[in-house]
Coordinates of C-alpha atoms and ligand atoms in Angstrom, one line a residue:
M1 CA 1.6 -28.7 22.4
S2 CA 1.9 -24.9 22.9
L3 CA -0.1 -22.3 24.8
I4 CA -1.0 -19.5 22.4
V5 CA -2.6 -16.2 23.2
Q6 CA -4.4 -14.5 20.3
K7 CA -5.8 -11.0 20.5
F8 CA -8.4 -9.6 18.1
G9 CA -9.1 -5.9 17.9
G10 CA -12.4 -4.1 17.3
S11 CA -12.4 -4.2 13.5
S12 CA -11.5 -7.9 13.5
V13 CA -14.8 -8.7 15.3
A14 CA -16.9 -5.8 13.9
N15 CA -19.8 -8.0 12.5
A16 CA -21.1 -11.5 12.4
E17 CA -19.0 -12.4 9.4
R18 CA -15.8 -11.2 11.0
V19 CA -16.7 -12.9 14.3
M20 CA -17.0 -16.2 12.3
N21 CA -13.7 -15.5 10.6
V22 CA -12.0 -15.1 14.0
A23 CA -13.7 -18.3 15.3
R24 CA -12.1 -20.1 12.3
I25 CA -8.6 -18.7 13.0
V26 CA -8.9 -19.6 16.7
T27 CA -10.2 -23.1 16.1
D28 CA -7.6 -23.8 13.4
T29 CA -5.0 -23.1 16.0
Y30 CA -6.8 -25.3 18.6
K31 CA -7.2 -28.1 16.1
K32 CA -3.4 -28.3 15.8
G33 CA -3.3 -29.4 19.4
N34 CA -2.6 -26.0 21.0
S35 CA -4.2 -24.5 24.1
V36 CA -5.7 -21.2 23.1
V37 CA -6.6 -18.1 25.1
V38 CA -8.3 -15.5 23.0
V39 CA -8.6 -11.8 24.0
V40 CA -11.1 -9.6 22.3
S41 CA -12.0 -6.0 22.1
A42 CA -15.4 -4.4 21.7
Q43 CA -16.9 -4.7 18.2
G44 CA -16.0 -1.9 15.7
D45 CA -16.8 1.5 17.1
T46 CA -18.7 0.2 20.1
T47 CA -16.5 1.9 22.7
D48 CA -16.8 5.3 21.0
D49 CA -20.5 4.8 20.7
L50 CA -20.8 4.0 24.4
I51 CA -18.8 7.1 25.3
E52 CA -21.2 9.1 23.2
K53 CA -24.1 7.6 25.0
A54 CA -22.6 8.5 28.3
N55 CA -22.0 12.1 27.2
E56 CA -25.6 12.4 26.0
I57 CA -26.8 11.8 29.6
N58 CA -24.0 13.2 31.7
P59 CA -20.7 14.5 30.3
N60 CA -19.4 14.8 33.9
A61 CA -20.4 11.3 34.9
S62 CA -18.0 9.6 37.4
K63 CA -15.2 7.5 36.1
R64 CA -16.6 4.5 38.0
E65 CA -19.8 4.7 36.1
K66 CA -18.0 5.2 32.8
D67 CA -16.0 2.0 33.4
M68 CA -19.2 0.2 34.2
L69 CA -20.6 1.2 30.8
L70 CA -17.4 0.8 28.7
A71 CA -16.7 -2.7 30.0
A72 CA -20.0 -3.8 28.4
G73 CA -18.6 -3.5 24.9
E74 CA -16.2 -6.4 25.5
Q75 CA -18.8 -8.5 27.2
I76 CA -20.7 -8.5 23.9
S77 CA -17.7 -9.6 21.9
I78 CA -16.7 -12.5 24.1
S79 CA -20.1 -14.0 24.2
L80 CA -20.6 -13.7 20.4
L81 CA -17.2 -15.2 19.7
A82 CA -17.9 -18.0 22.1
M83 CA -21.2 -18.7 20.3
A84 CA -19.4 -18.7 16.9
I85 CA -16.8 -21.2 18.3
E86 CA -19.6 -23.4 19.7
K87 CA -21.2 -23.3 16.2
L88 CA -18.0 -24.7 14.7
G89 CA -18.3 -27.5 17.2
Y90 CA -15.4 -26.7 19.7
P91 CA -15.5 -26.5 23.5
V92 CA -15.3 -22.9 24.6
V93 CA -15.9 -20.6 27.6
S94 CA -16.0 -16.8 27.7
L95 CA -14.8 -14.9 30.7
L96 CA -15.1 -11.3 31.8
G97 CA -11.9 -9.6 33.0
W98 CA -12.7 -10.3 36.7
Q99 CA -13.5 -14.0 36.0
A100 CA -10.2 -14.3 34.1
G101 CA -8.4 -13.0 37.2
F102 CA -7.5 -9.4 36.2
Q103 CA -6.8 -7.4 39.3
T104 CA -6.1 -3.8 38.7
S105 CA -5.3 -0.5 40.5
S106 CA -8.4 1.5 41.4
A107 CA -7.8 4.3 38.8
Y108 CA -11.0 4.0 36.9
T109 CA -10.7 4.6 33.1
S110 CA -6.9 4.1 33.2
A111 CA -6.4 1.3 35.6
R112 CA -3.1 -0.6 35.7
I113 CA -3.0 -4.4 35.8
K114 CA -1.5 -5.4 39.2
R115 CA -1.8 -9.2 38.8
V116 CA -3.5 -11.8 36.7
N117 CA -4.7 -14.7 38.8
T118 CA -4.7 -17.4 36.2
D119 CA -6.4 -20.2 38.2
R120 CA -9.7 -20.1 36.3
I121 CA -8.0 -19.8 32.9
M122 CA -5.8 -22.7 33.7
K123 CA -8.7 -24.8 34.9
E124 CA -10.6 -24.1 31.7
L125 CA -7.6 -25.0 29.6
D126 CA -7.2 -28.2 31.5
K127 CA -10.8 -29.0 30.6
K128 CA -9.7 -28.5 26.9
N129 CA -11.8 -25.4 26.6
I130 CA -10.8 -22.5 24.3
V131 CA -10.9 -19.6 26.7
V132 CA -12.2 -16.3 25.4
V133 CA -11.4 -13.3 27.6
A134 CA -12.7 -9.8 27.6
G135 CA -9.8 -7.4 27.0
F136 CA -9.5 -3.9 28.4
Q137 CA -11.1 -4.6 31.8
G138 CA -10.5 -5.9 35.3
I139 CA -11.6 -5.5 38.8
N140 CA -10.1 -3.3 41.6
R141 CA -9.8 -3.9 45.3
Y142 CA -13.3 -2.6 45.9
N143 CA -14.6 -5.3 43.6
D144 CA -15.5 -2.6 41.1
V145 CA -15.1 -3.0 37.3
T146 CA -12.2 -1.0 35.9
T147 CA -10.9 -0.4 32.4
L148 CA -7.3 0.0 31.3
G149 CA -7.5 3.0 29.0
R150 CA -8.2 3.2 25.2
G151 CA -6.5 0.4 23.3
G152 CA -6.0 -1.5 26.5
S153 CA -6.9 -5.0 25.1
D154 CA -3.4 -5.3 23.7
T155 CA -2.2 -5.0 27.3
S156 CA -4.7 -7.6 28.5
A157 CA -3.3 -10.1 25.9
V158 CA 0.3 -9.5 26.9
A159 CA -0.5 -9.8 30.6
I160 CA -2.2 -13.2 30.0
A161 CA 0.8 -14.3 27.9
A162 CA 3.1 -13.3 30.7
A163 CA 1.0 -14.8 33.5
T164 CA 0.5 -18.1 31.8
N165 CA 4.0 -18.3 30.4
A166 CA 2.6 -18.6 26.9
D167 CA 4.7 -19.7 24.0
L168 CA 3.3 -17.2 21.6
C169 CA 1.3 -13.9 21.7
Q170 CA -0.3 -12.9 18.5
I171 CA -2.0 -9.5 18.1
Y172 CA -4.4 -9.7 15.2
T173 CA -5.6 -6.4 13.7
D174 CA -6.8 -4.8 10.5
V175 CA -3.4 -4.2 8.9
E176 CA -0.7 -6.8 8.1
G177 CA 1.8 -5.6 10.8
V178 CA 3.8 -2.7 12.0
Y179 CA 4.6 -0.3 9.1
T180 CA 7.1 2.5 8.7
A181 CA 4.1 4.9 9.0
D182 CA 0.3 4.4 9.2
P183 CA -0.4 2.4 6.1
R184 CA -3.9 4.0 5.9
K185 CA -2.3 7.5 5.6
V186 CA 1.0 6.9 3.8
K187 CA 0.7 4.8 0.6
N188 CA 4.4 3.9 0.4
A189 CA 4.5 2.7 4.0
R190 CA 6.5 -0.5 4.3
K191 CA 5.8 -3.4 6.6
L192 CA 8.6 -4.2 9.0
D193 CA 9.5 -7.9 9.5
I194 CA 10.9 -7.2 12.9
I195 CA 11.1 -4.3 15.3
S196 CA 12.8 -4.0 18.8
Y197 CA 10.7 -3.4 21.9
D198 CA 12.4 0.0 22.4
E199 CA 11.6 1.2 18.9
M200 CA 8.0 -0.1 19.1
L201 CA 7.5 1.4 22.5
E202 CA 8.6 4.8 21.1
L203 CA 6.4 4.5 18.0
A204 CA 3.4 3.4 20.1
T205 CA 3.9 6.2 22.6
L206 CA 4.3 8.8 19.8
G207 CA 1.0 7.9 18.1
A208 CA 1.3 4.6 16.2
Q209 CA -1.9 3.1 17.6
V210 CA -1.3 -0.4 16.1
L211 CA 0.0 -1.4 19.6
N212 CA -0.9 0.1 22.9
N213 CA 2.3 1.4 24.5
R214 CA 1.7 -0.2 27.8
S215 CA 1.4 -3.6 26.1
V216 CA 4.9 -3.1 24.6
E217 CA 6.3 -2.0 27.9
M218 CA 4.9 -5.2 29.5
A219 CA 6.1 -7.4 26.6
K220 CA 9.6 -6.0 27.1
K221 CA 9.5 -6.4 30.9
Y222 CA 8.5 -10.1 30.6
N223 CA 10.3 -10.8 27.4
I224 CA 7.2 -11.8 25.5
E225 CA 7.7 -11.9 21.8
L226 CA 4.8 -10.4 19.9
E227 CA 3.5 -11.1 16.4
V228 CA 1.4 -8.3 14.9
L229 CA -0.7 -9.6 12.0
S230 CA -3.9 -9.3 10.0
S231 CA -7.0 -11.2 10.8
M232 CA -8.1 -10.7 7.3
T233 CA -5.2 -12.0 5.2
N234 CA -2.7 -14.7 5.7
A235 CA 0.4 -12.6 5.2
P236 CA 3.2 -12.9 7.7
G237 CA 3.2 -10.1 10.3
T238 CA 5.8 -8.2 12.3
I239 CA 7.7 -9.6 15.1
V240 CA 8.3 -7.4 18.1
K241 CA 11.2 -8.6 20.3
E242 CA 14.4 -7.8 22.1
A243 CA 17.0 -6.3 19.8
V244 CA 19.6 -9.0 19.9
K245 CA 21.6 -9.2 16.7
M246 CA 19.0 -7.1 15.0
E247 CA 20.1 -4.7 12.3
K248 CA 19.7 -1.3 13.7
M249 CA 17.3 0.7 11.5
L250 CA 18.4 4.3 11.0
V251 CA 14.7 5.2 11.0
S252 CA 12.1 2.5 11.6
G253 CA 9.0 4.6 11.5
V254 CA 7.3 8.0 11.4
A255 CA 4.4 8.6 13.8
K256 CA 1.8 11.4 14.3
D257 CA 0.1 12.4 17.5
T258 CA -2.7 14.9 17.4
N259 CA -3.6 14.5 21.1
V260 CA -1.4 17.5 22.0
A261 CA -2.0 21.0 23.4
R262 CA 0.7 23.6 23.6
I263 CA 0.7 25.9 26.6
S264 CA 2.6 29.2 26.5
V265 CA 3.4 30.9 29.8
I266 CA 4.6 34.4 28.7
G267 CA 6.7 37.0 30.5
V268 CA 7.5 35.2 33.7
P269 CA 10.4 36.4 35.9
D270 CA 13.8 35.2 34.6
V271 CA 15.0 34.0 38.0
P272 CA 16.4 30.7 39.3
G273 CA 13.8 28.1 40.4
L274 CA 11.1 29.4 38.2
A275 CA 10.9 26.3 36.0
F276 CA 11.1 24.1 39.0
K277 CA 8.1 25.8 40.6
L278 CA 6.2 26.0 37.4
F279 CA 6.5 22.3 36.6
S280 CA 5.9 21.3 40.2
K281 CA 2.5 22.7 39.9
L282 CA 1.7 20.4 37.0
A283 CA 3.4 17.4 38.6
S284 CA 1.3 17.9 41.7
K285 CA -1.8 17.3 39.6
K286 CA -0.2 14.4 37.8
I287 CA -0.2 16.2 34.5
N288 CA 2.5 14.9 32.2
V289 CA 4.5 17.4 30.3
D290 CA 6.1 16.4 27.0
I291 CA 8.1 18.9 24.9
I292 CA 9.5 22.0 26.8
L293 CA 10.9 25.2 25.3
Q294 CA 12.2 28.1 27.3
S295 CA 13.2 31.4 25.7
I296 CA 16.4 33.2 26.6
G297 CA 15.7 35.8 29.3
R298 CA 15.2 39.4 28.1
D299 CA 14.5 42.5 30.3
G300 CA 14.3 40.2 33.3
T301 CA 11.5 38.0 31.9
K302 CA 11.3 34.8 29.8
D303 CA 8.6 32.6 28.2
I304 CA 8.1 28.9 28.9
L305 CA 6.2 26.7 26.5
F306 CA 5.3 23.1 26.9
T307 CA 3.0 20.5 25.6
V308 CA 0.5 18.3 27.4
A309 CA -2.2 15.8 26.3
K310 CA -5.3 17.6 25.1
E311 CA -7.5 16.3 28.0
N312 CA -5.1 18.1 30.4
G313 CA -5.0 21.4 28.5
K314 CA -7.7 23.3 30.4
E315 CA -6.5 22.2 33.8
A316 CA -2.9 23.1 32.9
V317 CA -4.0 26.6 31.8
K318 CA -5.9 27.2 35.1
L319 CA -2.8 26.1 37.1
M320 CA -0.6 28.4 35.1
E321 CA -2.9 31.3 35.5
D322 CA -2.9 30.8 39.2
F323 CA 0.9 30.5 39.1
I324 CA 1.5 33.8 37.3
D325 CA -0.9 35.5 39.7
V326 CA 1.6 34.6 42.4
V327 CA 5.0 34.9 40.7
G328 CA 4.2 37.5 38.1
G329 CA 3.9 37.1 34.4
K330 CA 2.1 38.5 31.4
E331 CA -0.3 35.8 30.1
V332 CA -1.0 32.1 29.5
N333 CA -2.2 30.8 26.1
I334 CA -3.2 27.4 24.8
S335 CA -3.3 26.1 21.3
E336 CA -4.9 22.8 20.5
N337 CA -4.2 23.2 16.8
V338 CA -0.9 21.4 17.0
A339 CA 0.5 17.9 16.1
K340 CA 3.6 16.1 17.1
I341 CA 5.4 14.3 14.4
S342 CA 8.2 11.9 15.3
I343 CA 10.8 9.7 13.8
V344 CA 12.1 6.6 15.7
G345 CA 15.1 4.5 15.0
A346 CA 17.7 2.8 17.0
G347 CA 20.4 3.5 14.4
M348 CA 20.1 7.3 15.1
E349 CA 22.3 6.9 18.2
S350 CA 25.3 6.4 16.0
H351 CA 24.5 8.5 13.0
S352 CA 24.6 12.2 12.5
G353 CA 22.5 14.0 10.1
V354 CA 19.2 12.3 10.8
A355 CA 17.6 15.4 12.3
T356 CA 18.9 17.5 9.4
K357 CA 17.2 15.2 7.0
M358 CA 13.9 15.4 8.9
F359 CA 14.1 19.2 9.0
E360 CA 14.9 19.4 5.3
A361 CA 11.9 17.3 4.5
L362 CA 9.7 19.8 6.4
Y363 CA 11.5 22.8 4.8
D364 CA 10.9 21.3 1.3
A365 CA 7.2 20.9 2.2
Q366 CA 7.2 24.5 3.6
I367 CA 6.1 23.4 7.0
N368 CA 7.1 25.5 10.0
I369 CA 8.5 23.8 13.2
Q370 CA 7.3 25.3 16.5
M371 CA 9.2 23.1 18.9
I372 CA 11.8 20.3 18.8
S373 CA 12.7 17.5 21.2
T374 CA 15.2 14.7 20.8
S375 CA 16.3 11.5 22.6
E376 CA 18.7 8.8 21.7
I377 CA 16.3 7.0 19.4
K378 CA 13.7 9.6 18.5
I379 CA 13.2 13.1 17.2
S380 CA 9.9 14.9 17.6
V381 CA 8.7 18.2 16.2
L382 CA 5.6 20.2 17.0
I383 CA 3.8 21.7 14.0
D384 CA 0.5 23.1 13.0
A385 CA -2.1 20.3 13.1
Y386 CA -3.2 21.4 9.6
D387 CA 0.2 20.3 8.2
A388 CA 0.3 16.9 10.1
D389 CA -0.5 14.4 7.3
N390 CA 1.6 16.3 4.8
A391 CA 4.5 16.3 7.2
V392 CA 4.3 12.6 7.8
S393 CA 4.3 11.9 4.1
A394 CA 7.1 14.3 3.4
I395 CA 9.3 12.9 6.1
H396 CA 8.4 9.3 5.2
S397 CA 9.4 9.8 1.6
K398 CA 12.6 11.6 2.6
F399 CA 13.7 8.5 4.6
F400 CA 12.1 5.7 2.7
D401 CA 11.6 6.7 -0.9
E402 CA 14.9 8.4 -1.7
N403 CA 18.0 6.1 -2.1
Ligands
ADP1 P1 -7.3 -2.9 16.8 O1 -8.8 -2.5 16.7 O2 -7.0 -4.2 16.1 O3 -6.7 -2.8 18.1 P2 -6.2 -0.3 16.1 O4 -7.1 0.6 15.3 O5 -6.1 0.0 17.5 O6 -6.6 -1.8 15.8 O7 -4.8 -0.3 15.4 C1 -4.6 -0.6 14.1 C2 -4.5 0.7 13.2 O8 -3.3 1.4 13.6 C3 -4.3 0.5 11.8 O9 -5.6 0.4 11.1 C4 -3.5 1.7 11.3 O10 -4.4 2.7 10.7 C5 -3.0 2.3 12.6 N1 -1.5 2.6 12.6 C6 -1.0 3.8 12.9 N2 0.4 3.7 12.8 C7 0.6 2.5 12.3 C8 1.9 1.8 11.9 N3 3.1 2.4 12.1 N4 1.8 0.5 11.5 C9 0.6 -0.1 11.4 N5 -0.6 0.5 11.7 C10 -0.6 1.7 12.1
LIG2 N1 -12.4 -1.4 23.2 C1 -11.4 -0.6 23.8 C2 -11.1 0.7 23.0 O1 -11.8 0.9 22.0 C3 -10.1 -1.4 24.0 C4 -9.4 -1.8 22.8 O2 -9.9 -1.7 21.7 O3 -8.2 -2.3 22.9 O4 -10.3 1.4 23.4
MG3 MG1 -6.0 -1.2 19.3

């Protein structure tokens, strides 16, 4: 007998028919003699709809109240799924995040899981119940409801798998696995049979939303093998695991991230310590900076450009305007019309020419590159948002359709 964690995303439980479909997958697993813990997200677009409802009333509502609202989405799914499982004649209990033992940091809307106290889950499994847990939520040290950030149910599932020492963690979604690019956008995207934690982590961080990046980080940390698969077909999915004896893919995928803003700080003094002081300002407000570009100094001044997540754009501009008021500088600009396109592959480390091939694909498609950044297993470029989908297709076909 095995302990299996199965997670179902929003589209997998979007309506009554889908909920019944999930109930069948879960009970089929249970019938085979397994203990099953199920993690579910809110139905369909429920979380987006709740955010809209909040904004109608108060766009500046406190994060605590936002979490109180958003957590409601998952409460609906767990109860409906439990009812569907009851209908099929199996013993089941639904649990909210706090009931399932999710203790988190106090950072409302982006809380981190500190610990999962599995006592209740284990008790219910001992009673032979199927346990259905609300993903995306927990409770902080003030006994307030928290949420884990968008896409957080994946992380809830991996956390339960780690805390209960589960034998298998399956992430069911609306595509058949992890592909070389978003299969909804790139028609020749190929399903990967297997991908390493490191590559998956990069892809997820760089915009492939099929798995939440924190869930991959946690899976790697606790060595939990993940299977990403479709709740709608029976096709085999993608295994995400440690890269032992795995063939290193030159490029395993292309990802797009449009949640990017480019900030340009123009005409600042070309003196030692300037970059340090500038980025300290951002760090002090916990604003993460991604790609950085600094021009060569000319006439005693230089320009510094960097990217941040869109939601941090305004605050970053304000900080930079205050900064140039003190140190001197010409102006601060922001562009939100940009996208970051990345390729990821563990094989890049030992192969030259990968960047050239990516740049050639962009040149062929007449797409201009604004900024570039590289690491051992990834290359990212910043381009005009208008070109984003074209760029992904052009790069994807360069690496996967030729040869
Ligand atoms: P869920 O609701 O199940 O959590 P998500 O919408 O969060 O599902 O993630 C699944 C979606 O991720 C797919 O529908 C697909 O459009 C998108 N996606 C983006 N990049 C990839 C990729 N490389 N492989 C598979 N899916 C991807
Ligand atoms: N319902 C949450 C969201 O839409 C969590 C999740 O789907 O994983 O972000
Ligand atoms: Mg998701």
